[in-house]
Short mmCIF file of C-alpha atoms in Angstrom, two decimals:
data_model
loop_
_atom_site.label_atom_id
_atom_site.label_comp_id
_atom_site.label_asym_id
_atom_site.label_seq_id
_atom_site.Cartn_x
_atom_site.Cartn_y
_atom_site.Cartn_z
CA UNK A 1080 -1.01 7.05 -5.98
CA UNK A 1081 -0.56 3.49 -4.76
CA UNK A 1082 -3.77 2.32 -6.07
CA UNK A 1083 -3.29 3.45 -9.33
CA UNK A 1084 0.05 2.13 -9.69
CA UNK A 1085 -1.03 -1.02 -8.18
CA UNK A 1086 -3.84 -1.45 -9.88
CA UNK A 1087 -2.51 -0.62 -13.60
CA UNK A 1088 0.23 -3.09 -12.85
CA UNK A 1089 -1.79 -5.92 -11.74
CA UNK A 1090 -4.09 -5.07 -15.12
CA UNK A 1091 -1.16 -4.84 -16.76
CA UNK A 1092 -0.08 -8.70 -15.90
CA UNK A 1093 -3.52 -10.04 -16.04
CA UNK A 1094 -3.89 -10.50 -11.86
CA UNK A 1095 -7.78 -10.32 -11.28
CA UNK A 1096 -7.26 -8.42 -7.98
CA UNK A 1097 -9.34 -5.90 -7.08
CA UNK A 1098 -7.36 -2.85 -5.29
CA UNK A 1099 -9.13 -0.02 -3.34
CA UNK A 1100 -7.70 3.16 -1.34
CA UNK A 1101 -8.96 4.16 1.32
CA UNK A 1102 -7.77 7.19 4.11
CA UNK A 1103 -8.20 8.44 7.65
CA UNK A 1104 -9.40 11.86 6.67
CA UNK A 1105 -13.38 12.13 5.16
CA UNK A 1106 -14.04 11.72 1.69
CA UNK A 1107 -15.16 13.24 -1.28
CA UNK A 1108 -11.91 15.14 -2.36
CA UNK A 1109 -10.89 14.99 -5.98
CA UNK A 1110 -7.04 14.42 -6.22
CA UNK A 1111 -4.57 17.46 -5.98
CA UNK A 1112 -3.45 18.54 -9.11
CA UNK A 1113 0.23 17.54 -7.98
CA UNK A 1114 -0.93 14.17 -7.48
CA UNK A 1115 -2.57 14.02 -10.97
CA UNK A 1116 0.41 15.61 -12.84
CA UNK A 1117 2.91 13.12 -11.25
CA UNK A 1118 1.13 10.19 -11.42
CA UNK A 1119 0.68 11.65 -15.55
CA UNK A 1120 4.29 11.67 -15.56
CA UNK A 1121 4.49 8.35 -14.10
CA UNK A 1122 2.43 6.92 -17.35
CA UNK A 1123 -0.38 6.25 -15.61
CA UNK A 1124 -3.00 6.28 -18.31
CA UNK A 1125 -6.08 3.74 -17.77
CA UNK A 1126 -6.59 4.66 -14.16
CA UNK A 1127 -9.66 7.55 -14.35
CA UNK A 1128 -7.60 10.62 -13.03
CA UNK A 1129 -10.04 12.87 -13.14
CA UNK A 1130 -13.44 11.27 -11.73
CA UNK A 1131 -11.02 9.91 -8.93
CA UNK A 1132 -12.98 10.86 -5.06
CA UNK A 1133 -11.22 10.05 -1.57
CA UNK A 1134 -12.67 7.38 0.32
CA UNK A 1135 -12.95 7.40 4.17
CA UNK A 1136 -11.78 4.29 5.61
CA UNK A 1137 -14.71 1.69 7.05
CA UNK A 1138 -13.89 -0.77 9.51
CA UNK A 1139 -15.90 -3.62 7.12
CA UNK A 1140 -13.10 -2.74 4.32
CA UNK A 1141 -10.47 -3.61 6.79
CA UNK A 1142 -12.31 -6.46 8.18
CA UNK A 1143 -12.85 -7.64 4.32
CA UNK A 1144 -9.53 -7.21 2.94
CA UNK A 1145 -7.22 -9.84 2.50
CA UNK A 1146 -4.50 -7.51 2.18
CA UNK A 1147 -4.25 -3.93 3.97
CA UNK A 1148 -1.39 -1.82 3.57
CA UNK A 1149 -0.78 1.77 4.53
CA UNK A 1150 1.90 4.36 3.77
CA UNK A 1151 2.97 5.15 7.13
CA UNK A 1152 3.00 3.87 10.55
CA UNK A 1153 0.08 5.66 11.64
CA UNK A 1154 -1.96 4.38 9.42
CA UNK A 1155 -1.22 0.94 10.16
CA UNK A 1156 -1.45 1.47 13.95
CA UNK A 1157 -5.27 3.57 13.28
CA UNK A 1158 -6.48 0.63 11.40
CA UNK A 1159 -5.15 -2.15 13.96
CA UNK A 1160 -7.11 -0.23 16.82
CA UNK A 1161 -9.98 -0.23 14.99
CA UNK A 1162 -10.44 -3.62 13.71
CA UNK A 1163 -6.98 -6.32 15.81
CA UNK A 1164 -8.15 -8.88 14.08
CA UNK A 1165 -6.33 -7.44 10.98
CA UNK A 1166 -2.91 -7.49 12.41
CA UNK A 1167 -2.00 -10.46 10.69
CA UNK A 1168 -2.64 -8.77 6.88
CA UNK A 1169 -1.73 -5.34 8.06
CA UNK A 1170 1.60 -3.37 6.97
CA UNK A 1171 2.91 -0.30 5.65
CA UNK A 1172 3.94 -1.22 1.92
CA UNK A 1173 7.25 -0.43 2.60
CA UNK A 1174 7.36 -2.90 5.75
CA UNK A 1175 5.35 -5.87 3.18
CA UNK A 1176 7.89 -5.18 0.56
CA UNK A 1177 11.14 -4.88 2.68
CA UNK A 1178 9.94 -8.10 4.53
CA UNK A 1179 9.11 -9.83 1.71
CA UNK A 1180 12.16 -8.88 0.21
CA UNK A 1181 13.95 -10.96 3.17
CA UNK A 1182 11.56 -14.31 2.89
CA UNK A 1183 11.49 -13.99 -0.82
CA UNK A 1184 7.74 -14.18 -3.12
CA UNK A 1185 4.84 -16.41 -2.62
CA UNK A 1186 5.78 -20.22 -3.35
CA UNK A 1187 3.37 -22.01 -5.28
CA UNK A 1188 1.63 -24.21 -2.99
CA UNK A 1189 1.16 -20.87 -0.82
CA UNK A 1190 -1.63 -18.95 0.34
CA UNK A 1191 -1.39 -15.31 0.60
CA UNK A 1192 -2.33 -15.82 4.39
CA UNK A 1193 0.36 -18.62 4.60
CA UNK A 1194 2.90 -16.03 3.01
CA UNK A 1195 2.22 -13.09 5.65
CA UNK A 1196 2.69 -15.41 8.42
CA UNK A 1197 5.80 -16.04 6.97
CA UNK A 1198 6.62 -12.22 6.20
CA UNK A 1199 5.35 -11.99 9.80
CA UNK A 1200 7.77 -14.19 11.84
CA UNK A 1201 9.29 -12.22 14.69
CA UNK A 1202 6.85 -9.11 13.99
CA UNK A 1203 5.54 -7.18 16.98
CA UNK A 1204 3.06 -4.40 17.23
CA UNK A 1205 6.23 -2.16 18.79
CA UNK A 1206 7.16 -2.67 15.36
CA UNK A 1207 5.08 0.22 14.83
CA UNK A 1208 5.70 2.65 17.20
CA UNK A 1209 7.12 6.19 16.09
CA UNK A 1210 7.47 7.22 12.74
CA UNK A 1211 10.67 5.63 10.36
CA UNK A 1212 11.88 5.59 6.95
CA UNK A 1213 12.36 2.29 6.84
CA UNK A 1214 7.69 1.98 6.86
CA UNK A 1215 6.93 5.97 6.13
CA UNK A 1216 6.74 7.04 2.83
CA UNK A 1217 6.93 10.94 2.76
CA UNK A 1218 3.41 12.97 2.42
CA UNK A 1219 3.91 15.49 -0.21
CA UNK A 1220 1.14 17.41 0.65
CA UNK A 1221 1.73 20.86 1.23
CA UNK A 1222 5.47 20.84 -0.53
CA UNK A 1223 6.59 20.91 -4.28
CA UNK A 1224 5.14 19.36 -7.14
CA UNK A 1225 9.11 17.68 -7.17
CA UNK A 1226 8.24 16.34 -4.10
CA UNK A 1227 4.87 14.59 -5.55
CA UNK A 1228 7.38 12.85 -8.50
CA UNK A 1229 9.65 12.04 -5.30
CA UNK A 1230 6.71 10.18 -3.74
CA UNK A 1231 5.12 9.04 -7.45
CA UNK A 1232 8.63 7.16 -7.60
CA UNK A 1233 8.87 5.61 -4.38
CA UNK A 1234 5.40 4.41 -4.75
CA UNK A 1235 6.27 3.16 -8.20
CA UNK A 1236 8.82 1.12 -6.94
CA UNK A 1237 7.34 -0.60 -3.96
CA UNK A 1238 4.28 -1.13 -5.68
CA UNK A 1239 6.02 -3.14 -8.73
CA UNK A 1240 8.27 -4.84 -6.09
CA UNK A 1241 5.72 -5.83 -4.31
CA UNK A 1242 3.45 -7.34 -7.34
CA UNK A 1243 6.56 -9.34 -8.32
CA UNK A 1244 6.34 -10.60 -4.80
CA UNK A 1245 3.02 -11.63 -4.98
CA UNK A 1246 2.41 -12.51 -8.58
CA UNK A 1247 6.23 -14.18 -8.97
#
């Protein structure tokens, strides 16, 4: 869900980003039917639905990435252990976009490395211990489709929040 919101917003204001997804689990699965509905509902239209296929997770696209966000705590702690030198560009979106939030968008004369730092400041990996609302967003899998438009909003939300962060 959070690449093709991300990714149809960025289009959608010209950004020439490139945004992947990427999980824990092994790849190869098309996307639930849930997902597909809700993110149909969502008006996601020029993101290829249906030829969509998971990706596992490689430690060269973390090491590569200037950004790498997850949707929960886990992931972010997972992808630390595997590559630490990505600490620095590493958050749940909900952690980028509430810490943003407090700093305020990129200036500028600023970097997108010199703006995490600043995101960053007073940061610790115990940041990331447990599980919280305030850095999970809720897996629907398994529940109601209501709780796929649930997470299809939340997503929504911090992924135009965060693009208004980035791209001011």
């Amino acid at each position: 869900m959070a690449e093709a919101f991300l990714s149809t917003l960025l289009a959608n204001r010209g950004v020439p980003a490139e945004v992947a997804s990427a999980g824990l689990l092994s790849g190869g699965a098309s996307l639930p039917d849930e997902t597909r509905d809700a993110l149909s509902r969502h008006g996601i239209k020029g993101f290829d639905l249906g030829s969509f296929r998971s990706t596992q997770l490689t430690d060269g696209q973390i090491s590569e990435a200037d950004l790498v966000l997850g949707l929960a705590r886990e992931h972010v702690r997972e992808m630390i252990v595997r590559v630490p030198g990505s600490w620095d560009r590493t958050f749940t979106l909900k952690e980028l976009v509430r810490r943003g939030g407090t700093v305020g968008p990129v200036r500028r004369d600023e970097s997108l490395a010199q703006w995490l730092a600043r995101v960053s400041v007073g940061r610790t990996r115990g940041d990331l211990l447990g599980a919280s609302n305030d850095d999970d967003v809720i897996d629907p899998g398994g529940g109601l489709p209501s709780g796929f438009d649930l997470t299809a909003t939340e997503i929504r939300g911090l992924c135009g929040a965060l693009a208004r962060l980035l791209w001011p």
